[in-house]
PDB file of C-alpha atoms in Angstrom:
ATOM      1  CA  UNK A   1      -5.626 -14.660 -19.579  1.00 32.00           C
ATOM      2  CA  UNK A   2      -3.229 -15.424 -22.168  1.00 34.00           C
ATOM      3  CA  UNK A   3       0.140 -16.792 -20.449  1.00 35.00           C
ATOM      4  CA  UNK A   4       2.938 -14.647 -21.210  1.00 43.00           C
ATOM      5  CA  UNK A   5       5.308 -15.355 -23.944  1.00 40.00           C
ATOM      6  CA  UNK A   6       8.809 -16.395 -22.165  1.00 37.00           C
ATOM      7  CA  UNK A   7      12.188 -14.210 -22.908  1.00 39.00           C
ATOM      8  CA  UNK A   8      15.628 -14.383 -22.426  1.00 39.00           C
ATOM      9  CA  UNK A   9      16.999 -14.507 -18.564  1.00 39.00           C
ATOM     10  CA  UNK A  10      20.559 -13.305 -17.823  1.00 43.00           C
ATOM     11  CA  UNK A  11      20.235 -10.720 -15.087  1.00 46.00           C
ATOM     12  CA  UNK A  12      19.314  -6.769 -15.714  1.00 51.00           C
ATOM     13  CA  UNK A  13      20.123  -5.340 -18.619  1.00 51.00           C
ATOM     14  CA  UNK A  14      23.402  -3.524 -19.298  1.00 70.00           C
ATOM     15  CA  UNK A  15      22.448  -0.185 -20.180  1.00 90.00           C
ATOM     16  CA  UNK A  16      23.937   2.574 -22.461  1.00 95.00           C
ATOM     17  CA  UNK A  17      24.852   5.621 -21.538  1.00 97.00           C
ATOM     18  CA  UNK A  18      21.846   7.615 -23.755  1.00 98.00           C
ATOM     19  CA  UNK A  19      18.305   7.005 -24.071  1.00 98.00           C
ATOM     20  CA  UNK A  20      15.959   8.071 -25.701  1.00 98.00           C
ATOM     21  CA  UNK A  21      12.426   9.338 -23.771  1.00 98.00           C
ATOM     22  CA  UNK A  22       9.477   7.971 -26.351  1.00 98.00           C
ATOM     23  CA  UNK A  23       6.646  10.298 -24.493  1.00 97.00           C
ATOM     24  CA  UNK A  24       7.055  13.171 -27.396  1.00 97.00           C
ATOM     25  CA  UNK A  25       6.212  10.729 -29.865  1.00 98.00           C
ATOM     26  CA  UNK A  26       2.740   9.580 -28.348  1.00 96.00           C
ATOM     27  CA  UNK A  27       1.650  13.006 -28.753  1.00 95.00           C
ATOM     28  CA  UNK A  28       2.817  14.421 -25.523  1.00 89.00           C
ATOM     29  CA  UNK A  29       2.994  18.333 -26.662  1.00 85.00           C
ATOM     30  CA  UNK A  30       1.894  18.186 -30.187  1.00 91.00           C
ATOM     31  CA  UNK A  31       0.371  15.348 -32.208  1.00 95.00           C
ATOM     32  CA  UNK A  32       3.156  14.259 -34.378  1.00 96.00           C
ATOM     33  CA  UNK A  33       3.114  12.457 -37.929  1.00 97.00           C
ATOM     34  CA  UNK A  34       3.343   8.566 -37.541  1.00 97.00           C
ATOM     35  CA  UNK A  35       6.498   8.514 -39.826  1.00 98.00           C
ATOM     36  CA  UNK A  36       7.895  11.035 -38.316  1.00 98.00           C
ATOM     37  CA  UNK A  37       7.494   9.053 -35.031  1.00 98.00           C
ATOM     38  CA  UNK A  38       9.096   5.986 -36.775  1.00 98.00           C
ATOM     39  CA  UNK A  39      12.150   8.524 -38.360  1.00 98.00           C
ATOM     40  CA  UNK A  40      13.207   9.703 -34.588  1.00 98.00           C
ATOM     41  CA  UNK A  41      13.215   6.242 -33.578  1.00 98.00           C
ATOM     42  CA  UNK A  42      15.380   4.828 -36.003  1.00 98.00           C
ATOM     43  CA  UNK A  43      17.458   8.033 -35.856  1.00 98.00           C
ATOM     44  CA  UNK A  44      17.757   8.420 -32.018  1.00 98.00           C
ATOM     45  CA  UNK A  45      19.431   4.205 -32.363  1.00 98.00           C
ATOM     46  CA  UNK A  46      21.791   5.794 -35.020  1.00 98.00           C
ATOM     47  CA  UNK A  47      23.105   8.382 -32.801  1.00 98.00           C
ATOM     48  CA  UNK A  48      23.996   6.060 -29.860  1.00 97.00           C
ATOM     49  CA  UNK A  49      20.705   6.269 -27.831  1.00 98.00           C
ATOM     50  CA  UNK A  50      20.357   2.755 -27.486  1.00 97.00           C
ATOM     51  CA  UNK A  51      18.010   2.740 -24.544  1.00 98.00           C
ATOM     52  CA  UNK A  52      14.296   3.441 -25.504  1.00 98.00           C
ATOM     53  CA  UNK A  53      11.653   4.448 -22.725  1.00 98.00           C
ATOM     54  CA  UNK A  54       8.349   4.515 -22.922  1.00 98.00           C
ATOM     55  CA  UNK A  55       4.856   4.218 -21.077  1.00 98.00           C
ATOM     56  CA  UNK A  56       1.162   3.161 -21.624  1.00 97.00           C
ATOM     57  CA  UNK A  57       0.155   5.861 -19.845  1.00 96.00           C
ATOM     58  CA  UNK A  58       2.334   7.915 -22.848  1.00 96.00           C
ATOM     59  CA  UNK A  59      -1.010   8.920 -25.044  1.00 95.00           C
ATOM     60  CA  UNK A  60      -2.715   5.950 -24.050  1.00 95.00           C
ATOM     61  CA  UNK A  61      -0.978   3.486 -25.966  1.00 96.00           C
ATOM     62  CA  UNK A  62       0.139   5.304 -28.293  1.00 97.00           C
ATOM     63  CA  UNK A  63       3.844   5.987 -27.793  1.00 98.00           C
ATOM     64  CA  UNK A  64       4.075   1.909 -27.317  1.00 98.00           C
ATOM     65  CA  UNK A  65       2.527   1.088 -30.456  1.00 98.00           C
ATOM     66  CA  UNK A  66       4.600   4.114 -32.848  1.00 98.00           C
ATOM     67  CA  UNK A  67       7.575   2.655 -31.076  1.00 98.00           C
ATOM     68  CA  UNK A  68       6.589  -0.771 -31.671  1.00 98.00           C
ATOM     69  CA  UNK A  69       6.127   0.085 -35.696  1.00 98.00           C
ATOM     70  CA  UNK A  70       9.663   1.847 -35.971  1.00 98.00           C
ATOM     71  CA  UNK A  71      11.086  -1.543 -33.842  1.00 98.00           C
ATOM     72  CA  UNK A  72       9.721  -3.773 -36.270  1.00 98.00           C
ATOM     73  CA  UNK A  73      12.683  -3.759 -38.474  1.00 95.00           C
ATOM     74  CA  UNK A  74      15.410  -3.421 -35.761  1.00 97.00           C
ATOM     75  CA  UNK A  75      17.700  -6.013 -34.703  1.00 97.00           C
ATOM     76  CA  UNK A  76      16.376  -6.670 -30.974  1.00 96.00           C
ATOM     77  CA  UNK A  77      20.083  -7.032 -29.659  1.00 94.00           C
ATOM     78  CA  UNK A  78      20.757  -3.356 -30.849  1.00 95.00           C
ATOM     79  CA  UNK A  79      18.714  -1.251 -28.300  1.00 97.00           C
ATOM     80  CA  UNK A  80      17.854  -1.522 -24.618  1.00 97.00           C
ATOM     81  CA  UNK A  81      13.651  -1.435 -24.078  1.00 98.00           C
ATOM     82  CA  UNK A  82      11.613   0.073 -20.848  1.00 98.00           C
ATOM     83  CA  UNK A  83       8.271   0.676 -20.016  1.00 98.00           C
ATOM     84  CA  UNK A  84       6.082   1.008 -17.504  1.00 98.00           C
ATOM     85  CA  UNK A  85       3.284  -0.453 -15.478  1.00 98.00           C
ATOM     86  CA  UNK A  86       0.815   1.194 -12.875  1.00 98.00           C
ATOM     87  CA  UNK A  87      -2.163   2.688 -15.037  1.00 97.00           C
ATOM     88  CA  UNK A  88      -5.084   1.338 -16.711  1.00 95.00           C
ATOM     89  CA  UNK A  89      -5.555   3.162 -20.121  1.00 93.00           C
ATOM     90  CA  UNK A  90      -7.574   2.867 -22.578  1.00 84.00           C
ATOM     91  CA  UNK A  91      -8.052   5.204 -25.478  1.00 74.00           C
ATOM     92  CA  UNK A  92     -10.676   8.611 -24.844  1.00 73.00           C
ATOM     93  CA  UNK A  93     -10.375   8.319 -21.506  1.00 83.00           C
ATOM     94  CA  UNK A  94      -7.911   9.425 -18.720  1.00 88.00           C
ATOM     95  CA  UNK A  95      -5.449   6.902 -16.873  1.00 92.00           C
ATOM     96  CA  UNK A  96      -6.882   5.297 -13.744  1.00 95.00           C
ATOM     97  CA  UNK A  97      -4.514   3.479 -11.145  1.00 97.00           C
ATOM     98  CA  UNK A  98      -3.876  -0.189 -11.660  1.00 97.00           C
ATOM     99  CA  UNK A  99      -1.170  -1.288  -9.383  1.00 98.00           C
ATOM    100  CA  UNK A 100      -2.423  -4.794  -8.220  1.00 98.00           C
ATOM    101  CA  UNK A 101      -1.254  -8.196  -9.613  1.00 98.00           C
ATOM    102  CA  UNK A 102      -3.818  -9.114 -12.365  1.00 98.00           C
ATOM    103  CA  UNK A 103      -3.854  -5.429 -13.515  1.00 97.00           C
ATOM    104  CA  UNK A 104      -0.010  -4.965 -13.984  1.00 98.00           C
ATOM    105  CA  UNK A 105      -0.162  -8.931 -15.935  1.00 98.00           C
ATOM    106  CA  UNK A 106      -2.465  -7.117 -18.199  1.00 97.00           C
ATOM    107  CA  UNK A 107      -0.526  -3.960 -18.721  1.00 98.00           C
ATOM    108  CA  UNK A 108       2.998  -5.930 -19.229  1.00 98.00           C
ATOM    109  CA  UNK A 109       0.904  -8.126 -22.045  1.00 98.00           C
ATOM    110  CA  UNK A 110      -0.548  -5.168 -23.582  1.00 97.00           C
ATOM    111  CA  UNK A 111       2.901  -3.417 -23.748  1.00 98.00           C
ATOM    112  CA  UNK A 112       4.622  -6.436 -25.034  1.00 98.00           C
ATOM    113  CA  UNK A 113       1.821  -6.550 -27.886  1.00 98.00           C
ATOM    114  CA  UNK A 114       2.163  -2.900 -28.701  1.00 98.00           C
ATOM    115  CA  UNK A 115       5.781  -2.834 -28.609  1.00 98.00           C
ATOM    116  CA  UNK A 116       5.842  -6.302 -30.876  1.00 98.00           C
ATOM    117  CA  UNK A 117       8.845  -8.086 -28.460  1.00 97.00           C
ATOM    118  CA  UNK A 118       8.831 -11.167 -26.175  1.00 96.00           C
ATOM    119  CA  UNK A 119      10.550  -9.753 -23.475  1.00 97.00           C
ATOM    120  CA  UNK A 120      11.142  -6.191 -21.606  1.00 98.00           C
ATOM    121  CA  UNK A 121      14.744  -5.283 -20.365  1.00 97.00           C
ATOM    122  CA  UNK A 122      12.985  -2.930 -17.730  1.00 98.00           C
ATOM    123  CA  UNK A 123       9.651  -2.551 -16.420  1.00 98.00           C
ATOM    124  CA  UNK A 124       9.133   0.153 -13.845  1.00 98.00           C
ATOM    125  CA  UNK A 125       6.393   0.862 -11.551  1.00 98.00           C
ATOM    126  CA  UNK A 126       5.091   4.150 -12.650  1.00 98.00           C
ATOM    127  CA  UNK A 127       4.321   6.979 -10.502  1.00 98.00           C
ATOM    128  CA  UNK A 128       2.458   5.343  -7.513  1.00 98.00           C
ATOM    129  CA  UNK A 129       3.083   8.920  -5.574  1.00 96.00           C
ATOM    130  CA  UNK A 130      -0.385   8.053  -3.636  1.00 97.00           C
ATOM    131  CA  UNK A 131       0.098   3.351  -3.821  1.00 98.00           C
ATOM    132  CA  UNK A 132       3.189   3.311  -2.195  1.00 98.00           C
ATOM    133  CA  UNK A 133       2.430   0.220   0.206  1.00 98.00           C
ATOM    134  CA  UNK A 134       0.277  -1.816  -2.817  1.00 98.00           C
ATOM    135  CA  UNK A 135       3.357  -0.970  -5.128  1.00 98.00           C
ATOM    136  CA  UNK A 136       5.855  -2.812  -2.404  1.00 98.00           C
ATOM    137  CA  UNK A 137       3.220  -5.479  -1.010  1.00 98.00           C
ATOM    138  CA  UNK A 138       2.059  -6.398  -4.884  1.00 98.00           C
ATOM    139  CA  UNK A 139       3.423  -4.490  -7.701  1.00 98.00           C
ATOM    140  CA  UNK A 140       6.781  -5.317  -7.611  1.00 98.00           C
ATOM    141  CA  UNK A 141       6.860  -8.969  -6.686  1.00 98.00           C
ATOM    142  CA  UNK A 142       4.189  -9.362  -9.374  1.00 98.00           C
ATOM    143  CA  UNK A 143       7.303  -8.116 -11.307  1.00 98.00           C
ATOM    144  CA  UNK A 144       9.916  -9.744  -9.864  1.00 98.00           C
ATOM    145  CA  UNK A 145       8.195 -12.634 -10.783  1.00 98.00           C
ATOM    146  CA  UNK A 146       8.621 -11.990 -14.186  1.00 98.00           C
ATOM    147  CA  UNK A 147      11.873 -11.369 -13.948  1.00 97.00           C
ATOM    148  CA  UNK A 148      12.285 -14.630 -12.623  1.00 97.00           C
ATOM    149  CA  UNK A 149      10.126 -16.225 -15.969  1.00 96.00           C
ATOM    150  CA  UNK A 150      12.120 -13.705 -18.228  1.00 95.00           C
ATOM    151  CA  UNK A 151       9.713 -11.831 -19.339  1.00 96.00           C
ATOM    152  CA  UNK A 152      11.119  -8.950 -17.667  1.00 97.00           C
ATOM    153  CA  UNK A 153      15.035  -8.282 -17.703  1.00 97.00           C
ATOM    154  CA  UNK A 154      14.988  -5.645 -14.212  1.00 97.00           C
ATOM    155  CA  UNK A 155      12.855  -4.326 -12.334  1.00 98.00           C
ATOM    156  CA  UNK A 156      12.576  -0.445 -11.679  1.00 98.00           C
ATOM    157  CA  UNK A 157      10.739   2.455 -10.731  1.00 98.00           C
ATOM    158  CA  UNK A 158      10.130   5.477 -12.523  1.00 98.00           C
ATOM    159  CA  UNK A 159       8.931   8.511 -10.342  1.00 98.00           C
ATOM    160  CA  UNK A 160       9.343  12.638 -10.263  1.00 97.00           C
ATOM    161  CA  UNK A 161       9.322  12.647  -6.347  1.00 97.00           C
ATOM    162  CA  UNK A 162      13.071  11.410  -5.273  1.00 98.00           C
ATOM    163  CA  UNK A 163      11.899  10.882  -1.725  1.00 98.00           C
ATOM    164  CA  UNK A 164       8.660   8.618  -2.572  1.00 98.00           C
ATOM    165  CA  UNK A 165      11.565   7.088  -4.574  1.00 98.00           C
ATOM    166  CA  UNK A 166      14.182   6.877  -1.803  1.00 98.00           C
ATOM    167  CA  UNK A 167      11.413   4.888   0.129  1.00 98.00           C
ATOM    168  CA  UNK A 168      10.850   2.197  -2.568  1.00 98.00           C
ATOM    169  CA  UNK A 169      14.447   1.695  -3.019  1.00 98.00           C
ATOM    170  CA  UNK A 170      14.662   1.015   1.199  1.00 98.00           C
ATOM    171  CA  UNK A 171      11.564  -0.948   0.871  1.00 98.00           C
ATOM    172  CA  UNK A 172      11.504  -2.954  -2.241  1.00 98.00           C
ATOM    173  CA  UNK A 173      14.042  -5.099  -4.471  1.00 96.00           C
ATOM    174  CA  UNK A 174      14.731  -2.702  -7.365  1.00 98.00           C
ATOM    175  CA  UNK A 175      17.307  -2.752 -10.061  1.00 97.00           C
ATOM    176  CA  UNK A 176      16.925   0.499 -11.290  1.00 97.00           C
ATOM    177  CA  UNK A 177      15.137   4.100 -10.664  1.00 98.00           C
ATOM    178  CA  UNK A 178      14.209   6.448 -13.130  1.00 98.00           C
ATOM    179  CA  UNK A 179      13.850   9.658 -11.365  1.00 98.00           C
ATOM    180  CA  UNK A 180      12.606  12.629 -13.756  1.00 98.00           C
ATOM    181  CA  UNK A 181      13.300  16.459 -13.016  1.00 97.00           C
ATOM    182  CA  UNK A 182      14.909  15.858  -9.263  1.00 98.00           C
ATOM    183  CA  UNK A 183      18.635  15.760 -10.369  1.00 98.00           C
ATOM    184  CA  UNK A 184      19.361  17.999 -13.251  1.00 98.00           C
ATOM    185  CA  UNK A 185      21.519  21.244 -14.081  1.00 98.00           C
ATOM    186  CA  UNK A 186      18.408  23.133 -12.713  1.00 98.00           C
ATOM    187  CA  UNK A 187      17.841  21.839  -9.278  1.00 97.00           C
ATOM    188  CA  UNK A 188      19.727  18.284  -7.537  1.00 97.00           C
ATOM    189  CA  UNK A 189      17.077  17.324  -5.088  1.00 96.00           C
ATOM    190  CA  UNK A 190      17.631  13.656  -5.578  1.00 98.00           C
ATOM    191  CA  UNK A 191      21.997  14.557  -4.434  1.00 97.00           C
ATOM    192  CA  UNK A 192      20.813  14.145  -0.740  1.00 94.00           C
ATOM    193  CA  UNK A 193      19.049  11.320  -0.457  1.00 97.00           C
ATOM    194  CA  UNK A 194      18.078   9.059  -3.767  1.00 98.00           C
ATOM    195  CA  UNK A 195      21.235   9.192  -5.203  1.00 98.00           C
ATOM    196  CA  UNK A 196      23.580   7.795  -2.001  1.00 98.00           C
ATOM    197  CA  UNK A 197      21.014   5.081  -1.275  1.00 98.00           C
ATOM    198  CA  UNK A 198      21.143   4.174  -4.769  1.00 98.00           C
ATOM    199  CA  UNK A 199      24.733   4.130  -5.026  1.00 97.00           C
ATOM    200  CA  UNK A 200      25.109   2.018  -1.510  1.00 97.00           C
ATOM    201  CA  UNK A 201      22.919  -0.569  -2.694  1.00 97.00           C
ATOM    202  CA  UNK A 202      23.614  -1.095  -5.987  1.00 96.00           C
ATOM    203  CA  UNK A 203      20.515   0.387  -7.560  1.00 97.00           C
ATOM    204  CA  UNK A 204      21.429   2.118 -11.443  1.00 97.00           C
ATOM    205  CA  UNK A 205      19.922   5.244 -11.661  1.00 98.00           C
ATOM    206  CA  UNK A 206      18.472   6.783 -14.588  1.00 98.00           C
ATOM    207  CA  UNK A 207      18.002  10.666 -15.231  1.00 98.00           C
ATOM    208  CA  UNK A 208      14.834  11.791 -17.082  1.00 98.00           C
ATOM    209  CA  UNK A 209      13.567  15.183 -17.241  1.00 97.00           C
ATOM    210  CA  UNK A 210      16.912  16.439 -17.969  1.00 98.00           C
ATOM    211  CA  UNK A 211      15.625  19.639 -19.501  1.00 97.00           C
ATOM    212  CA  UNK A 212      12.991  19.985 -16.821  1.00 97.00           C
ATOM    213  CA  UNK A 213      10.210  19.694 -19.269  1.00 94.00           C
ATOM    214  CA  UNK A 214      11.956  21.896 -21.824  1.00 94.00           C
ATOM    215  CA  UNK A 215      12.506  24.782 -19.536  1.00 97.00           C
ATOM    216  CA  UNK A 216      16.605  24.058 -20.263  1.00 98.00           C
ATOM    217  CA  UNK A 217      16.167  24.172 -23.778  1.00 96.00           C
ATOM    218  CA  UNK A 218      14.488  27.810 -23.947  1.00 96.00           C
ATOM    219  CA  UNK A 219      14.085  29.808 -20.517  1.00 98.00           C
ATOM    220  CA  UNK A 220      11.618  32.292 -21.251  1.00 97.00           C
ATOM    221  CA  UNK A 221       8.449  33.456 -19.744  1.00 96.00           C
ATOM    222  CA  UNK A 222       5.602  30.967 -20.076  1.00 95.00           C
ATOM    223  CA  UNK A 223       8.259  27.670 -20.916  1.00 95.00           C
ATOM    224  CA  UNK A 224       7.485  24.469 -19.392  1.00 94.00           C
ATOM    225  CA  UNK A 225       8.196  23.329 -16.047  1.00 95.00           C
ATOM    226  CA  UNK A 226       6.752  20.372 -14.764  1.00 91.00           C
ATOM    227  CA  UNK A 227       4.218  20.570 -17.615  1.00 85.00           C
ATOM    228  CA  UNK A 228       3.046  23.569 -16.475  1.00 92.00           C
ATOM    229  CA  UNK A 229       4.347  27.292 -17.115  1.00 95.00           C
ATOM    230  CA  UNK A 230       7.327  27.609 -14.864  1.00 97.00           C
ATOM    231  CA  UNK A 231       7.425  29.936 -11.613  1.00 97.00           C
ATOM    232  CA  UNK A 232       8.938  33.244 -11.646  1.00 97.00           C
ATOM    233  CA  UNK A 233      11.493  32.220  -9.576  1.00 97.00           C
ATOM    234  CA  UNK A 234      12.301  28.486 -11.328  1.00 98.00           C
ATOM    235  CA  UNK A 235      12.645  30.602 -14.327  1.00 98.00           C
ATOM    236  CA  UNK A 236      14.836  33.565 -12.874  1.00 98.00           C
ATOM    237  CA  UNK A 237      17.579  30.590 -11.943  1.00 98.00           C
ATOM    238  CA  UNK A 238      17.242  29.120 -15.248  1.00 98.00           C
ATOM    239  CA  UNK A 239      17.852  32.367 -17.180  1.00 98.00           C
ATOM    240  CA  UNK A 240      21.213  32.943 -14.515  1.00 98.00           C
ATOM    241  CA  UNK A 241      22.326  29.231 -16.090  1.00 98.00           C
ATOM    242  CA  UNK A 242      21.952  29.992 -19.527  1.00 98.00           C
ATOM    243  CA  UNK A 243      23.766  33.570 -19.073  1.00 98.00           C
ATOM    244  CA  UNK A 244      26.896  32.044 -17.373  1.00 98.00           C
ATOM    245  CA  UNK A 245      26.984  29.262 -19.968  1.00 98.00           C
ATOM    246  CA  UNK A 246      26.645  32.109 -22.679  1.00 98.00           C
ATOM    247  CA  UNK A 247      29.974  33.401 -21.547  1.00 98.00           C
ATOM    248  CA  UNK A 248      31.397  30.214 -22.312  1.00 98.00           C
ATOM    249  CA  UNK A 249      30.151  29.625 -25.071  1.00 97.00           C
ATOM    250  CA  UNK A 250      28.403  26.671 -23.910  1.00 98.00           C
ATOM    251  CA  UNK A 251      24.679  26.330 -25.186  1.00 98.00           C
ATOM    252  CA  UNK A 252      22.511  25.646 -21.994  1.00 98.00           C
ATOM    253  CA  UNK A 253      21.134  22.393 -23.280  1.00 98.00           C
ATOM    254  CA  UNK A 254      24.369  21.061 -23.827  1.00 98.00           C
ATOM    255  CA  UNK A 255      25.136  21.664 -20.174  1.00 98.00           C
ATOM    256  CA  UNK A 256      22.140  20.342 -18.925  1.00 98.00           C
ATOM    257  CA  UNK A 257      22.405  17.136 -20.797  1.00 98.00           C
ATOM    258  CA  UNK A 258      26.207  16.326 -19.258  1.00 97.00           C
ATOM    259  CA  UNK A 259      25.753  17.454 -16.078  1.00 98.00           C
ATOM    260  CA  UNK A 260      23.419  14.341 -14.534  1.00 98.00           C
ATOM    261  CA  UNK A 261      26.265  12.003 -15.674  1.00 97.00           C
ATOM    262  CA  UNK A 262      29.074  13.392 -13.727  1.00 97.00           C
ATOM    263  CA  UNK A 263      27.568  11.514 -10.587  1.00 97.00           C
ATOM    264  CA  UNK A 264      28.731   7.792 -10.147  1.00 96.00           C
ATOM    265  CA  UNK A 265      25.079   6.259  -9.558  1.00 97.00           C
ATOM    266  CA  UNK A 266      23.850   7.596 -12.476  1.00 98.00           C
ATOM    267  CA  UNK A 267      24.237   5.368 -15.470  1.00 97.00           C
ATOM    268  CA  UNK A 268      21.772   6.968 -18.161  1.00 98.00           C
ATOM    269  CA  UNK A 269      20.555  10.239 -19.172  1.00 98.00           C
ATOM    270  CA  UNK A 270      16.944  10.046 -21.047  1.00 98.00           C
ATOM    271  CA  UNK A 271      16.007  12.888 -23.270  1.00 98.00           C
ATOM    272  CA  UNK A 272      12.608  12.947 -25.149  1.00 97.00           C
ATOM    273  CA  UNK A 273      12.553  14.158 -28.920  1.00 97.00           C
ATOM    274  CA  UNK A 274       9.808  14.259 -31.179  1.00 97.00           C
ATOM    275  CA  UNK A 275      11.641  14.585 -34.683  1.00 98.00           C
ATOM    276  CA  UNK A 276      14.885  13.394 -36.252  1.00 98.00           C
ATOM    277  CA  UNK A 277      16.217  16.841 -36.055  1.00 98.00           C
ATOM    278  CA  UNK A 278      15.887  17.317 -32.328  1.00 97.00           C
ATOM    279  CA  UNK A 279      17.542  13.734 -32.214  1.00 98.00           C
ATOM    280  CA  UNK A 280      20.215  15.167 -34.011  1.00 98.00           C
ATOM    281  CA  UNK A 281      20.248  18.654 -31.903  1.00 98.00           C
ATOM    282  CA  UNK A 282      20.398  16.603 -28.691  1.00 98.00           C
ATOM    283  CA  UNK A 283      23.359  13.867 -30.340  1.00 98.00           C
ATOM    284  CA  UNK A 284      25.235  17.156 -31.200  1.00 98.00           C
ATOM    285  CA  UNK A 285      24.784  18.480 -27.622  1.00 98.00           C
ATOM    286  CA  UNK A 286      26.576  15.353 -26.262  1.00 97.00           C
ATOM    287  CA  UNK A 287      29.584  16.155 -28.181  1.00 96.00           C
ATOM    288  CA  UNK A 288      30.247  19.724 -27.569  1.00 96.00           C
ATOM    289  CA  UNK A 289      32.764  21.035 -26.042  1.00 96.00           C
ATOM    290  CA  UNK A 290      32.439  21.862 -22.345  1.00 97.00           C
ATOM    291  CA  UNK A 291      35.113  23.924 -20.237  1.00 97.00           C
ATOM    292  CA  UNK A 292      35.903  22.767 -16.780  1.00 96.00           C
ATOM    293  CA  UNK A 293      35.734  26.387 -15.197  1.00 97.00           C
ATOM    294  CA  UNK A 294      32.074  26.856 -16.448  1.00 98.00           C
ATOM    295  CA  UNK A 295      30.964  24.088 -13.496  1.00 98.00           C
ATOM    296  CA  UNK A 296      33.461  26.026 -11.173  1.00 97.00           C
ATOM    297  CA  UNK A 297      31.170  29.591 -12.265  1.00 98.00           C
ATOM    298  CA  UNK A 298      28.247  27.876 -11.985  1.00 98.00           C
ATOM    299  CA  UNK A 299      29.151  26.144  -8.310  1.00 97.00           C
ATOM    300  CA  UNK A 300      30.382  29.627  -7.324  1.00 97.00           C
ATOM    301  CA  UNK A 301      27.282  31.412  -8.422  1.00 97.00           C
ATOM    302  CA  UNK A 302      25.284  28.779  -5.989  1.00 97.00           C
ATOM    303  CA  UNK A 303      23.852  27.413  -9.460  1.00 98.00           C
ATOM    304  CA  UNK A 304      25.046  23.959  -8.645  1.00 97.00           C
ATOM    305  CA  UNK A 305      24.824  21.864  -5.474  1.00 97.00           C
ATOM    306  CA  UNK A 306      28.226  21.922  -3.544  1.00 95.00           C
ATOM    307  CA  UNK A 307      28.417  18.263  -3.266  1.00 95.00           C
ATOM    308  CA  UNK A 308      27.395  17.898  -6.544  1.00 97.00           C
ATOM    309  CA  UNK A 309      30.049  15.496  -8.658  1.00 97.00           C
ATOM    310  CA  UNK A 310      31.005  18.059 -12.044  1.00 95.00           C
ATOM    311  CA  UNK A 311      31.668  16.544 -15.366  1.00 93.00           C
TER     312      UNK A 311
END
């Protein structure tokens, strides 16, 4: 195996408040034009979404390859880049688990090649739900070695399960975690366990999936939730939240984008986009005025956990 190129050391990177989730440019929901993917990344950087989050699993390397093409003309100092390990990807087949040290090294080397860079600011262990012991014993130590060598700036884990992610924080030396869909305006499962644990241990939290797969963009029958049609009770809750937002003249997606950042453990919110227009809308939502009474009404209606910090 070829030796990985060494990057720049200096500890975990300082993270921006906003980031672009790059799964959509890997054809997550629909095929998009490669030129649109490049334009989306450039629009995000111009709008202040300076953490770019991808993974080999997104489109079996397509997201990373398109992101790499977009970044070829961008100053490396102007963005932070995160990707993931844990799944072996080959075009034409489903990803398979690959959490052992050799697989991790191959994955990082492949990501560096697709992205066209010589270092990665963050590498997350990706969805090790059924492989937690191996992640602790093999995957994280391999990434920590790469961190010591300067190839990786920081080591994290990204999951949809806040309980499993909390277990990893307790058992492994992580700089960051990425929690998808479990600390959002719709649900705050991470509030009681994961977030206080991270705050206590100095582990920075990246909140992703803040639209809950799109349900908090347009709650309607058939809208996605965890990448499947939303159950009736979940849809009903989203519609109640939307109704409160509408009473205050606030777009639901604006409240959804801003809510997670109020928690002191959350450093960054990541939101996906598949076009420059979606980036522009997300950027506008970060600037929309939000009256404090909105949050009071949501809490009084039992739609936000009583212990959640409010913007």
